[in-house]
PDB file of C-alpha atoms and ligand atoms in Angstrom:
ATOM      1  CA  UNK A   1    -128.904 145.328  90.414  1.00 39.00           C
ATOM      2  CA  UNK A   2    -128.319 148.169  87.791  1.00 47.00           C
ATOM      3  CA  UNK A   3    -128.786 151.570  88.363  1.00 50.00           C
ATOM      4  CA  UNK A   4    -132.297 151.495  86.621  1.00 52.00           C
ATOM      5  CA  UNK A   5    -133.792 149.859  89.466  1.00 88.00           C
ATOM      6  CA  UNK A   6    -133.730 152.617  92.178  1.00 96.00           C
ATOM      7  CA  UNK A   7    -136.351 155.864  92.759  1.00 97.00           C
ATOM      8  CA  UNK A   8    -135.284 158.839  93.999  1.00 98.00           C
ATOM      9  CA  UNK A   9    -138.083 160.734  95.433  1.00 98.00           C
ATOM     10  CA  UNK A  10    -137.295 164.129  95.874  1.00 98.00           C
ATOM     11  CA  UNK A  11    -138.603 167.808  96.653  1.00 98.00           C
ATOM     12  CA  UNK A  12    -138.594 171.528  95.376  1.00 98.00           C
ATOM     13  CA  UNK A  13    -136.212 174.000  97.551  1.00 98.00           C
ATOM     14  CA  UNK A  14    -139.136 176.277  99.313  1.00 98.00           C
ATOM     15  CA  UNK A  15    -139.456 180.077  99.349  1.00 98.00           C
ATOM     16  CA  UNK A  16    -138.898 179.647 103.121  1.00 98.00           C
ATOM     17  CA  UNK A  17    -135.592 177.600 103.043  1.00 98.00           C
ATOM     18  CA  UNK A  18    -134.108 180.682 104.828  1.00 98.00           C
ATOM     19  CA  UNK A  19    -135.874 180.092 107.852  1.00 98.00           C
ATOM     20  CA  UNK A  20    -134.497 176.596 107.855  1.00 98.00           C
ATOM     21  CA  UNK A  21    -133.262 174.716 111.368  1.00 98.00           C
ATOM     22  CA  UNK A  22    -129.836 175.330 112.027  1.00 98.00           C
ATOM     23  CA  UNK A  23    -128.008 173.118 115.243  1.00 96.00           C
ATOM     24  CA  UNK A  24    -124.320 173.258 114.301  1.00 94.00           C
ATOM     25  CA  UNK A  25    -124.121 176.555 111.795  1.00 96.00           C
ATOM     26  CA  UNK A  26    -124.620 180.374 112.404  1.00 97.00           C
ATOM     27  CA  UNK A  27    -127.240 181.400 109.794  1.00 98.00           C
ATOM     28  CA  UNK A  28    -125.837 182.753 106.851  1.00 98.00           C
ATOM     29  CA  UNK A  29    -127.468 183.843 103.481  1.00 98.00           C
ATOM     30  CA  UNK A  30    -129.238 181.045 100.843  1.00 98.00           C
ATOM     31  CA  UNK A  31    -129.159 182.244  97.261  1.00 98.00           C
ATOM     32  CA  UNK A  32    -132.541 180.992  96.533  1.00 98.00           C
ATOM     33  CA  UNK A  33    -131.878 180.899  93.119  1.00 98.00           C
ATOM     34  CA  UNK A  34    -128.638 178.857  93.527  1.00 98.00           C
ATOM     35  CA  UNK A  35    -130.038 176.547  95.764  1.00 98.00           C
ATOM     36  CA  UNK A  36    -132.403 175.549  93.162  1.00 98.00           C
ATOM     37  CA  UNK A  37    -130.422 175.552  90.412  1.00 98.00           C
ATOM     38  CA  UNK A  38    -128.194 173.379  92.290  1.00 98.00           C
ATOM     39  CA  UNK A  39    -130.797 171.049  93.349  1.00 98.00           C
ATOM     40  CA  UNK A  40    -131.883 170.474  89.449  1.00 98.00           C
ATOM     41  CA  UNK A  41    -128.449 169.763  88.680  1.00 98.00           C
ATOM     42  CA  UNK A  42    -128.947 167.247  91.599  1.00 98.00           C
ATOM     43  CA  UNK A  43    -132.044 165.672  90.019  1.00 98.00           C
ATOM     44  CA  UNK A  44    -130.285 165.555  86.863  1.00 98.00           C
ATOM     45  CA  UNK A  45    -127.130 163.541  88.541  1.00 98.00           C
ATOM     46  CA  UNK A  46    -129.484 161.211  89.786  1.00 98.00           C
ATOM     47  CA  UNK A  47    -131.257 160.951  86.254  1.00 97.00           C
ATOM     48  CA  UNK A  48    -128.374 160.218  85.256  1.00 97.00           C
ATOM     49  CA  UNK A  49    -127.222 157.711  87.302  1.00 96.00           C
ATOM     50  CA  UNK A  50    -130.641 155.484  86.436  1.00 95.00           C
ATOM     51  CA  UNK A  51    -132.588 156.556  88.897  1.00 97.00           C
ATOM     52  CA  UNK A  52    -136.493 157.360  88.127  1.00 97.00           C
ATOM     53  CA  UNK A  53    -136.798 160.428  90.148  1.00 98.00           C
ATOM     54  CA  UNK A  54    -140.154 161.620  91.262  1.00 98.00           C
ATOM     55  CA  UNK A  55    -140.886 165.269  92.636  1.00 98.00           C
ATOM     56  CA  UNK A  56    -143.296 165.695  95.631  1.00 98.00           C
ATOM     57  CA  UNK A  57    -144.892 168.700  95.519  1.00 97.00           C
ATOM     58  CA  UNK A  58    -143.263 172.358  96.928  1.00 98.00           C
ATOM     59  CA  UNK A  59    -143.963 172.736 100.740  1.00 98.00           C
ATOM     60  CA  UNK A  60    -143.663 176.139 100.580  1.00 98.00           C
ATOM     61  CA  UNK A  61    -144.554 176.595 104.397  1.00 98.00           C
ATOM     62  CA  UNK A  62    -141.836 174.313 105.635  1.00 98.00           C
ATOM     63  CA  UNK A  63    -138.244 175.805 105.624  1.00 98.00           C
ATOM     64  CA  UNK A  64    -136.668 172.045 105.792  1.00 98.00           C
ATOM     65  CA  UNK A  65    -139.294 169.832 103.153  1.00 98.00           C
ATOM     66  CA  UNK A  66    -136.355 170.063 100.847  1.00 98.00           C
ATOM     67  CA  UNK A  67    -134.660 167.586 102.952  1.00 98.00           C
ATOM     68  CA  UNK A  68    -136.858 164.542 102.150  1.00 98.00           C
ATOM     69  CA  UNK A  69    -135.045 161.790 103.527  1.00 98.00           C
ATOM     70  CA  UNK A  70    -135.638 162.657 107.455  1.00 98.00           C
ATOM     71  CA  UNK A  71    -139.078 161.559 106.769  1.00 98.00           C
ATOM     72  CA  UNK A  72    -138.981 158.326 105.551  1.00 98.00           C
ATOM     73  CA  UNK A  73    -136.683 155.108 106.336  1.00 98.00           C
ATOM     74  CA  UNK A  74    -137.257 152.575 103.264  1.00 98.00           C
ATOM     75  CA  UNK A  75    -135.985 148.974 103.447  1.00 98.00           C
ATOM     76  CA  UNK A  76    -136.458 146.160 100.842  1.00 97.00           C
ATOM     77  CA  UNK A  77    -139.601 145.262 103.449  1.00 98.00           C
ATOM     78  CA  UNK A  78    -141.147 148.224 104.811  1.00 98.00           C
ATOM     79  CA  UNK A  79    -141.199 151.770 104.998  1.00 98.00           C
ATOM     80  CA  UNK A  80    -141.301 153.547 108.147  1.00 98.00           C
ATOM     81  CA  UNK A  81    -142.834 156.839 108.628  1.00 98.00           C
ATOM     82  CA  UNK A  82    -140.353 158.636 110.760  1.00 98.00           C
ATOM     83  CA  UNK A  83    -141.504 161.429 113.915  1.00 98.00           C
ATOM     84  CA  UNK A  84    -138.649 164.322 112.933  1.00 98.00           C
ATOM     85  CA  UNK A  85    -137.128 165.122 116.047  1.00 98.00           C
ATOM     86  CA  UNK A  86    -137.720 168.826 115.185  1.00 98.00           C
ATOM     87  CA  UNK A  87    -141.603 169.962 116.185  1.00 98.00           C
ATOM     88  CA  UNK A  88    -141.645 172.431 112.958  1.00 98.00           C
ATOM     89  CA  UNK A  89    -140.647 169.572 110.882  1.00 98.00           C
ATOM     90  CA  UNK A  90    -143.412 166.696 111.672  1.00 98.00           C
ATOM     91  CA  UNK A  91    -145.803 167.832 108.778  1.00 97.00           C
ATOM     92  CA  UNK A  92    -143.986 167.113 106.118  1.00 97.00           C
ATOM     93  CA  UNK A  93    -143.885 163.248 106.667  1.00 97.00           C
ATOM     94  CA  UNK A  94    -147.671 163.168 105.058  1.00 95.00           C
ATOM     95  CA  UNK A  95    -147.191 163.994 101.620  1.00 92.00           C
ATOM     96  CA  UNK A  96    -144.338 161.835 101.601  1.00 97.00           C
ATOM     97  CA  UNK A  97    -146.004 158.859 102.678  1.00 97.00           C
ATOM     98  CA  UNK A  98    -148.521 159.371  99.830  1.00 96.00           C
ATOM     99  CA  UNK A  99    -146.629 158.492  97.523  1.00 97.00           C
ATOM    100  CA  UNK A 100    -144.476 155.860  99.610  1.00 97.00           C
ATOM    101  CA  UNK A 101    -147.537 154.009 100.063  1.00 95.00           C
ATOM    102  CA  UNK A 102    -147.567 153.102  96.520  1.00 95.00           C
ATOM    103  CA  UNK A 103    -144.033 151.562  96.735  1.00 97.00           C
ATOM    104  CA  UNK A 104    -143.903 149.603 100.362  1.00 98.00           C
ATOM    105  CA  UNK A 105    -146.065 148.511 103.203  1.00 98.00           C
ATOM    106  CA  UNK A 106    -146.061 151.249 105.194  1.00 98.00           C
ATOM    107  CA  UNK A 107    -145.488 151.686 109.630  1.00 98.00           C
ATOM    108  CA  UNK A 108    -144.860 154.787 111.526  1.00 98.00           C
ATOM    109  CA  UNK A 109    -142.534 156.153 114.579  1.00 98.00           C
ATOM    110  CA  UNK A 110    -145.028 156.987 117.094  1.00 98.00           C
ATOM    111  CA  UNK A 111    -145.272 159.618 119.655  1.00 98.00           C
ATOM    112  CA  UNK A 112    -143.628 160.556 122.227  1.00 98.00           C
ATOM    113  CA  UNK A 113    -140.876 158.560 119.430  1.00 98.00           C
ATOM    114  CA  UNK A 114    -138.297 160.999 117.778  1.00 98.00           C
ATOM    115  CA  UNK A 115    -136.740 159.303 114.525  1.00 98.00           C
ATOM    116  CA  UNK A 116    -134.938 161.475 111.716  1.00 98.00           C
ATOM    117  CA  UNK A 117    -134.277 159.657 108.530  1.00 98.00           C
ATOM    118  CA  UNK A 118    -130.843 161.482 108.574  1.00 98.00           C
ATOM    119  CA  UNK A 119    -129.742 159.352 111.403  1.00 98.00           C
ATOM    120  CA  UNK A 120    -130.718 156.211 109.543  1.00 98.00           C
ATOM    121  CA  UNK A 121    -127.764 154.319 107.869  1.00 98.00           C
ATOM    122  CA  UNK A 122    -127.678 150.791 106.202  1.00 98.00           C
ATOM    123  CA  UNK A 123    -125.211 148.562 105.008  1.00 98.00           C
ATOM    124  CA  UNK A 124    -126.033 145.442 104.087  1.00 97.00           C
ATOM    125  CA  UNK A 125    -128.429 143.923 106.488  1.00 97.00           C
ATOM    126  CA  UNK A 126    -126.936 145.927 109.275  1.00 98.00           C
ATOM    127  CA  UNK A 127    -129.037 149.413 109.916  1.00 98.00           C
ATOM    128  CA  UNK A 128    -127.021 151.662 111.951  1.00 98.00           C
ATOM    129  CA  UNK A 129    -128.762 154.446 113.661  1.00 98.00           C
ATOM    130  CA  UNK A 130    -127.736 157.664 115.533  1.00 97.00           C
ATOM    131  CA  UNK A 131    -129.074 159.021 118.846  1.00 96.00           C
ATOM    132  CA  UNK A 132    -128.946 162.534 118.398  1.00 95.00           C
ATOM    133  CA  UNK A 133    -130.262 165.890 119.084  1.00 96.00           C
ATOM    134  CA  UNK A 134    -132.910 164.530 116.785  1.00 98.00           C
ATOM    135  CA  UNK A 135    -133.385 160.705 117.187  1.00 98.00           C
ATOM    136  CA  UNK A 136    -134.349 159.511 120.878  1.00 98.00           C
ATOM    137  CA  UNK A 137    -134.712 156.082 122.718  1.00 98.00           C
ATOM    138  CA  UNK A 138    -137.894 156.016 122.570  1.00 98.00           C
ATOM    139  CA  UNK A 139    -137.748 156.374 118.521  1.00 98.00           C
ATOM    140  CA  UNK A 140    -134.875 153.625 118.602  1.00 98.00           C
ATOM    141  CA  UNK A 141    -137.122 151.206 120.500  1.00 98.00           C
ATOM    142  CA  UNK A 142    -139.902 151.492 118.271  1.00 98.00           C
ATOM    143  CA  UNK A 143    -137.407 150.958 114.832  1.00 98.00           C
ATOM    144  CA  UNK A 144    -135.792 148.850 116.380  1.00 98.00           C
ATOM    145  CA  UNK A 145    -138.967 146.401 117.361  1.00 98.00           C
ATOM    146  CA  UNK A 146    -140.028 147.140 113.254  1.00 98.00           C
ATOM    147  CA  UNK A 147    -136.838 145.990 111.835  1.00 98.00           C
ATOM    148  CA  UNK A 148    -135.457 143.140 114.060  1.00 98.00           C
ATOM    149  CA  UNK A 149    -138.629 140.756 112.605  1.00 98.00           C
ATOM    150  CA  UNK A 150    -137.680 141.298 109.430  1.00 97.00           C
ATOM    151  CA  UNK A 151    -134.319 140.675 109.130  1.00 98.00           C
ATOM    152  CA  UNK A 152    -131.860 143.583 110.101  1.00 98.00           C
ATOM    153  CA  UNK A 153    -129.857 143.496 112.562  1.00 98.00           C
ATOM    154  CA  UNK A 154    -129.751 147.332 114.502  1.00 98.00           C
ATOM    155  CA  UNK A 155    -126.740 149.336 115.690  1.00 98.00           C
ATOM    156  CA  UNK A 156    -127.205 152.424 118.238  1.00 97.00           C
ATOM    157  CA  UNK A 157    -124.409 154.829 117.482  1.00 96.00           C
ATOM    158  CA  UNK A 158    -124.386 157.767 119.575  1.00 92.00           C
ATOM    159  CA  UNK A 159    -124.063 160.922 117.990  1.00 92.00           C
ATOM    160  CA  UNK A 160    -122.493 163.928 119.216  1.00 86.00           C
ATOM    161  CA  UNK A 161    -120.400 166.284 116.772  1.00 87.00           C
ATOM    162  CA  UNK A 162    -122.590 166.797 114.275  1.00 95.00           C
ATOM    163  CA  UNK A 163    -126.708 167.060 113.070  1.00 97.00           C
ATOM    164  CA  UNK A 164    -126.789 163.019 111.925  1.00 98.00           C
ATOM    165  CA  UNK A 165    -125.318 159.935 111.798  1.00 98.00           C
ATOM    166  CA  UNK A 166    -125.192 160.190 108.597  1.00 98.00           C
ATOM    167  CA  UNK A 167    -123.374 163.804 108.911  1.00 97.00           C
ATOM    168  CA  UNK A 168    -120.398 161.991 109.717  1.00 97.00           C
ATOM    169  CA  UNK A 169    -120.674 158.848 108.058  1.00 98.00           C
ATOM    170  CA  UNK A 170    -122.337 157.332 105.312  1.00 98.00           C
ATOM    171  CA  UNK A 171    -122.146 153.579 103.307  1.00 98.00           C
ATOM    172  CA  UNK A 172    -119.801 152.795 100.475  1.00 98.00           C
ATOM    173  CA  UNK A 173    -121.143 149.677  99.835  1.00 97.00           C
ATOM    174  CA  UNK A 174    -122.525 146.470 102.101  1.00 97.00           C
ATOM    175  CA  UNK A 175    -119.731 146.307 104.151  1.00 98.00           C
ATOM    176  CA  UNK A 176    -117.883 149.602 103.958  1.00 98.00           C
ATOM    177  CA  UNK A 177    -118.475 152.520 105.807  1.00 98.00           C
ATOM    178  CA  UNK A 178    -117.170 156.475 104.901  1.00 98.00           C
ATOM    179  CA  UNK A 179    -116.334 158.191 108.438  1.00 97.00           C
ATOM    180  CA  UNK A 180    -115.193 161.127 110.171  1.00 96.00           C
ATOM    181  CA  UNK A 181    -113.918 159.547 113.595  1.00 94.00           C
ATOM    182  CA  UNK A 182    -113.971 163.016 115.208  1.00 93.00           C
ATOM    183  CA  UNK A 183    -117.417 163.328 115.557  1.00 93.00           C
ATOM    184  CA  UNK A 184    -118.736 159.273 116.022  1.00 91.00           C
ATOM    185  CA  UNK A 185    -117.494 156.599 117.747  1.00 88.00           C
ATOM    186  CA  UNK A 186    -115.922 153.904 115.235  1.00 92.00           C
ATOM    187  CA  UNK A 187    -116.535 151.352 117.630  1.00 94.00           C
ATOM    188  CA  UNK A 188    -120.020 151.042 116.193  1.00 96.00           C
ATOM    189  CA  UNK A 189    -118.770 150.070 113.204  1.00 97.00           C
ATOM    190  CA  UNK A 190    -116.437 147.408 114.278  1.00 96.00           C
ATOM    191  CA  UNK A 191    -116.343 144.164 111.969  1.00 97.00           C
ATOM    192  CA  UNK A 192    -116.648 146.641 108.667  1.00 98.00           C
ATOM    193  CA  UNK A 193    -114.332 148.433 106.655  1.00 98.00           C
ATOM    194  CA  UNK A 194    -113.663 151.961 107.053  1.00 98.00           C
ATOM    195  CA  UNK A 195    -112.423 154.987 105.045  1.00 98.00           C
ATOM    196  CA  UNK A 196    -111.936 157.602 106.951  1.00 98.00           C
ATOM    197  CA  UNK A 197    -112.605 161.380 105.673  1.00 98.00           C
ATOM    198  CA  UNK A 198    -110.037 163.776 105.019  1.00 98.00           C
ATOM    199  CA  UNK A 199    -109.941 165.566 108.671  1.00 98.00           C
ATOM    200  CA  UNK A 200    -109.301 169.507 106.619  1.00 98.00           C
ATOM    201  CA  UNK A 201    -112.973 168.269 105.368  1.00 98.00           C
ATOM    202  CA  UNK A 202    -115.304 167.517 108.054  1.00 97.00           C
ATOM    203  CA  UNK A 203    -118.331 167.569 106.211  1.00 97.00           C
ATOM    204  CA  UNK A 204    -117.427 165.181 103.569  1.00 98.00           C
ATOM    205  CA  UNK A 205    -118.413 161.788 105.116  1.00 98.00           C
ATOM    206  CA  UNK A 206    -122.418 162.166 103.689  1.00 98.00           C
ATOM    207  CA  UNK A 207    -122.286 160.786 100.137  1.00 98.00           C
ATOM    208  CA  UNK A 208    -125.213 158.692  98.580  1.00 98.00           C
ATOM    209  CA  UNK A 209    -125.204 155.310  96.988  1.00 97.00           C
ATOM    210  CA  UNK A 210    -126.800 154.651  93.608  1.00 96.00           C
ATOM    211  CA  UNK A 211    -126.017 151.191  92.835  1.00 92.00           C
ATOM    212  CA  UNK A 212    -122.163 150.988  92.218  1.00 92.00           C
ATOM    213  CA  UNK A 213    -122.523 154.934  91.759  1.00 97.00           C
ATOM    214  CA  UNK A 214    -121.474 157.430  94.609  1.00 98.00           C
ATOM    215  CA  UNK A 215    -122.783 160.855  94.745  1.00 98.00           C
ATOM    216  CA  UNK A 216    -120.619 163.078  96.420  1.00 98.00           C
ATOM    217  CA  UNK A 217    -120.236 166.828  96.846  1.00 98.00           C
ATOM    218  CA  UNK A 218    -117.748 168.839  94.236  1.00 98.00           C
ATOM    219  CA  UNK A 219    -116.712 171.047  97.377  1.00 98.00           C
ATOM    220  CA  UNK A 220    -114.719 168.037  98.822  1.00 98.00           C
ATOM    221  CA  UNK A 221    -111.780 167.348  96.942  1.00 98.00           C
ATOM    222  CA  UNK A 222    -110.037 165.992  99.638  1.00 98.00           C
ATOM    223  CA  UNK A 223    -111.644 163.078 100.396  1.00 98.00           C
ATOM    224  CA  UNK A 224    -113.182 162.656  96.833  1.00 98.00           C
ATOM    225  CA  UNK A 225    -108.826 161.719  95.723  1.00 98.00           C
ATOM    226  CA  UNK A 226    -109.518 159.237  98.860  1.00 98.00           C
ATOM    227  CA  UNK A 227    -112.604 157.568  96.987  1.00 98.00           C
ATOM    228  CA  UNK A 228    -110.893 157.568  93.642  1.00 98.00           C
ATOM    229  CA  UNK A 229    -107.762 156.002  95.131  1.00 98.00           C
ATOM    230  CA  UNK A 230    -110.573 153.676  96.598  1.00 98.00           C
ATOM    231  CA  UNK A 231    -111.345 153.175  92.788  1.00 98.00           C
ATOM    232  CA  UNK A 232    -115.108 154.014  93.934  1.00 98.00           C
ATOM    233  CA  UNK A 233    -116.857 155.277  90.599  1.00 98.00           C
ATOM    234  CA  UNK A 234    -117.795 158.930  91.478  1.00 98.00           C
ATOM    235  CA  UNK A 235    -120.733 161.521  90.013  1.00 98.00           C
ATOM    236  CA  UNK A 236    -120.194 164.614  91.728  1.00 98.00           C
ATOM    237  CA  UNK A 237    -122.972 167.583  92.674  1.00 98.00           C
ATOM    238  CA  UNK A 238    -122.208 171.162  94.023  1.00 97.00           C
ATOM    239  CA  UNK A 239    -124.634 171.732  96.975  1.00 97.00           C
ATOM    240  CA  UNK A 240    -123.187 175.081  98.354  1.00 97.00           C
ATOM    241  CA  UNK A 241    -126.559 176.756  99.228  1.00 98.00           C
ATOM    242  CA  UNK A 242    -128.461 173.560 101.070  1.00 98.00           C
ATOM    243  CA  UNK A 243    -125.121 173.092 102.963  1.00 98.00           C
ATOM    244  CA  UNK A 244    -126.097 176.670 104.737  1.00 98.00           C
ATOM    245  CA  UNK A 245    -128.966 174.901 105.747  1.00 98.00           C
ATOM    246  CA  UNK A 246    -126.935 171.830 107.141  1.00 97.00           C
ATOM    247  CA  UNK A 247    -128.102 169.713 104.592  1.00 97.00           C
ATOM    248  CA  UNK A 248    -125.974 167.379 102.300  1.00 95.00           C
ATOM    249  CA  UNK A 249    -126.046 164.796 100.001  1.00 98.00           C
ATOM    250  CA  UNK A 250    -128.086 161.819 101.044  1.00 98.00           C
ATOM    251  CA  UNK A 251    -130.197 164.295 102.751  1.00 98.00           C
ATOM    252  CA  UNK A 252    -131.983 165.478  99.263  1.00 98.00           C
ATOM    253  CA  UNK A 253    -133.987 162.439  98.368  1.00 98.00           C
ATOM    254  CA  UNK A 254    -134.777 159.371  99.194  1.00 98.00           C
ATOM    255  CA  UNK A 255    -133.237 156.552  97.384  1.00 98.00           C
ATOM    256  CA  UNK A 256    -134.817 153.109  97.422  1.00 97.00           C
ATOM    257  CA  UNK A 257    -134.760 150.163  94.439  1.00 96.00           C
ATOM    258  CA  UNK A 258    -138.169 149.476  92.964  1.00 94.00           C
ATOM    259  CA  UNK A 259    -138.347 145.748  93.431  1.00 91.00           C
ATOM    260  CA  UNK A 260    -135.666 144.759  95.813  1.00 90.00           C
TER     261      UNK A 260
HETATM  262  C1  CIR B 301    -132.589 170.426 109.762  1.00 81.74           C
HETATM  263  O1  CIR B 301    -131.966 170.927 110.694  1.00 81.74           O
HETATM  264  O2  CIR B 301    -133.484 169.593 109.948  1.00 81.74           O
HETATM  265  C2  CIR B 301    -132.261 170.864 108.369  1.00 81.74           C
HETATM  266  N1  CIR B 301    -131.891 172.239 108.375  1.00 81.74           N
HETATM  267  C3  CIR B 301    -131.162 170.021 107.786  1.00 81.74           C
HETATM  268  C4  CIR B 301    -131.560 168.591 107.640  1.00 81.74           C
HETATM  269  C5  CIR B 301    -130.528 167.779 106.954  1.00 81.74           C
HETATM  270  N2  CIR B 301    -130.976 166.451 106.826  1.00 81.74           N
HETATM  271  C6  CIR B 301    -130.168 165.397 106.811  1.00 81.74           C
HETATM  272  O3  CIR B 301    -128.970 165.516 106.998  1.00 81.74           O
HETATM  273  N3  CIR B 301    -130.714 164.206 106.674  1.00 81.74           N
END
């Protein structure tokens, strides 16, 4: 698959963004103006990269909408409309699944389910996903009775350290997984390789795959050396502002190939 293949469905930082959730980080000041310079640049590195990227419109009234990818889980299959485990956060699943609709067949996380699409990791045909403050066992059940037809084979990972699963650990390629052990269990993740994170850099396991790209986070150089010596081709972003908001990479869009 080349790079070409994939969309990357993204949306505008909101006025509001300083109002954002926050579970693990004091509040601290967003430049607004940083932020969105920052998340062009991000568009751009994903332009870049191949990818056709598509803007959703500005959500103005939702502090998080920025951070697409908790509302929508997108296999080669299906998409699944996720239930955001945060109440002021379930609204913005509609617009996105507007324009999902066009791509994939589309299901949803019902209530009382809690899913976020943060806590939603695949490798290969293995789809790990967190319990967390934000996805429940009720939301599990239901993914889990979506995906097991089809093909995938599910992984609970419980998650306690950090927002996500993929907070602490995100997929290098089918069979290798980016971790910070301190805040997951590695046992989940037993019969695949790992790399583990620089431990000064506890944030840096959340980078996003485009094809046989990675896009990581400037801020990390740490374990970026790790994924060079990894020989892992590498387009970095600087996403100071969003990470106030305890957002990362993989969090800003969701990335899916057009005809799997
Ligand atoms: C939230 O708490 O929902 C947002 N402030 C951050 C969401 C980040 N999303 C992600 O890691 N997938």
């Amino acid at each position: 698959m080349t790079n070409g293949d994939f969309i990357a469905i993204i949306r505008p930082v909101p006025d509001s963004i300083g109002d954002c959730e926050l579970t693990h980080l004091d509040r601290t000041p967003i430049d607004l103006d940083r932020a969105r310079s920052q998340h062009v640049e991000y568009a751009s590195v994903l332009s870049s990269l191949g990818c056709r990227v598509i803007e959703l419109p500005a959500l103005h009234d939702h502090p998080d909408s920025v951070f697409v990818e908790d509302t929508m889980i997108v296999l080669d299959e299906l998409a699944v409309m996720t239930r955001p485990g945060a109440p002021s956060r379930r609204d913005e699943v509609h617009s996105t699944a507007e324009v999902m609709e066009t791509f994939r067949p589309l299901v949803s996380i019902e209530p009382p389910g809690r899913i976020d699409g943060g806590d939603v990791l695949r490798a290969g045909r293995t789809i790990f996903v967190g319990c967390s403050s934000r996805s429940d066992e009720v939301g599990l059940a239901q993914l889990r009775e979506i995906i097991e037809p089809v093909g995938y084979n599910m992984v609970q990972v419980d998650v306690h350290g950090c927002l996500h699963l993929k907070t602490g650990a995100t997929a290098l390629d089918d069979s290798t997984i980016l971790c910070n052990p301190a805040w997951l269990d590695t046992s989940a993740f037993t019969g695949f390789d790992l790399l583990e994170i620089d431990p000064d850099e506890p944030f840096s396991g959340n980078v996003a795959q485009v094809g046989s790209h990675l896009i990581a986070d400037a801020t990390w150089t740490g374990t970026n050396q790790r994924l060079e010596d990894d020989k892992r081709a590498i387009a970095l972003v600087q996403l100071t502002e969003l990470a106030k908001a305890e957002g990362s990479v993989t969090c800003s869009s969701i990335l899916f190939p057009e005809n799997p």
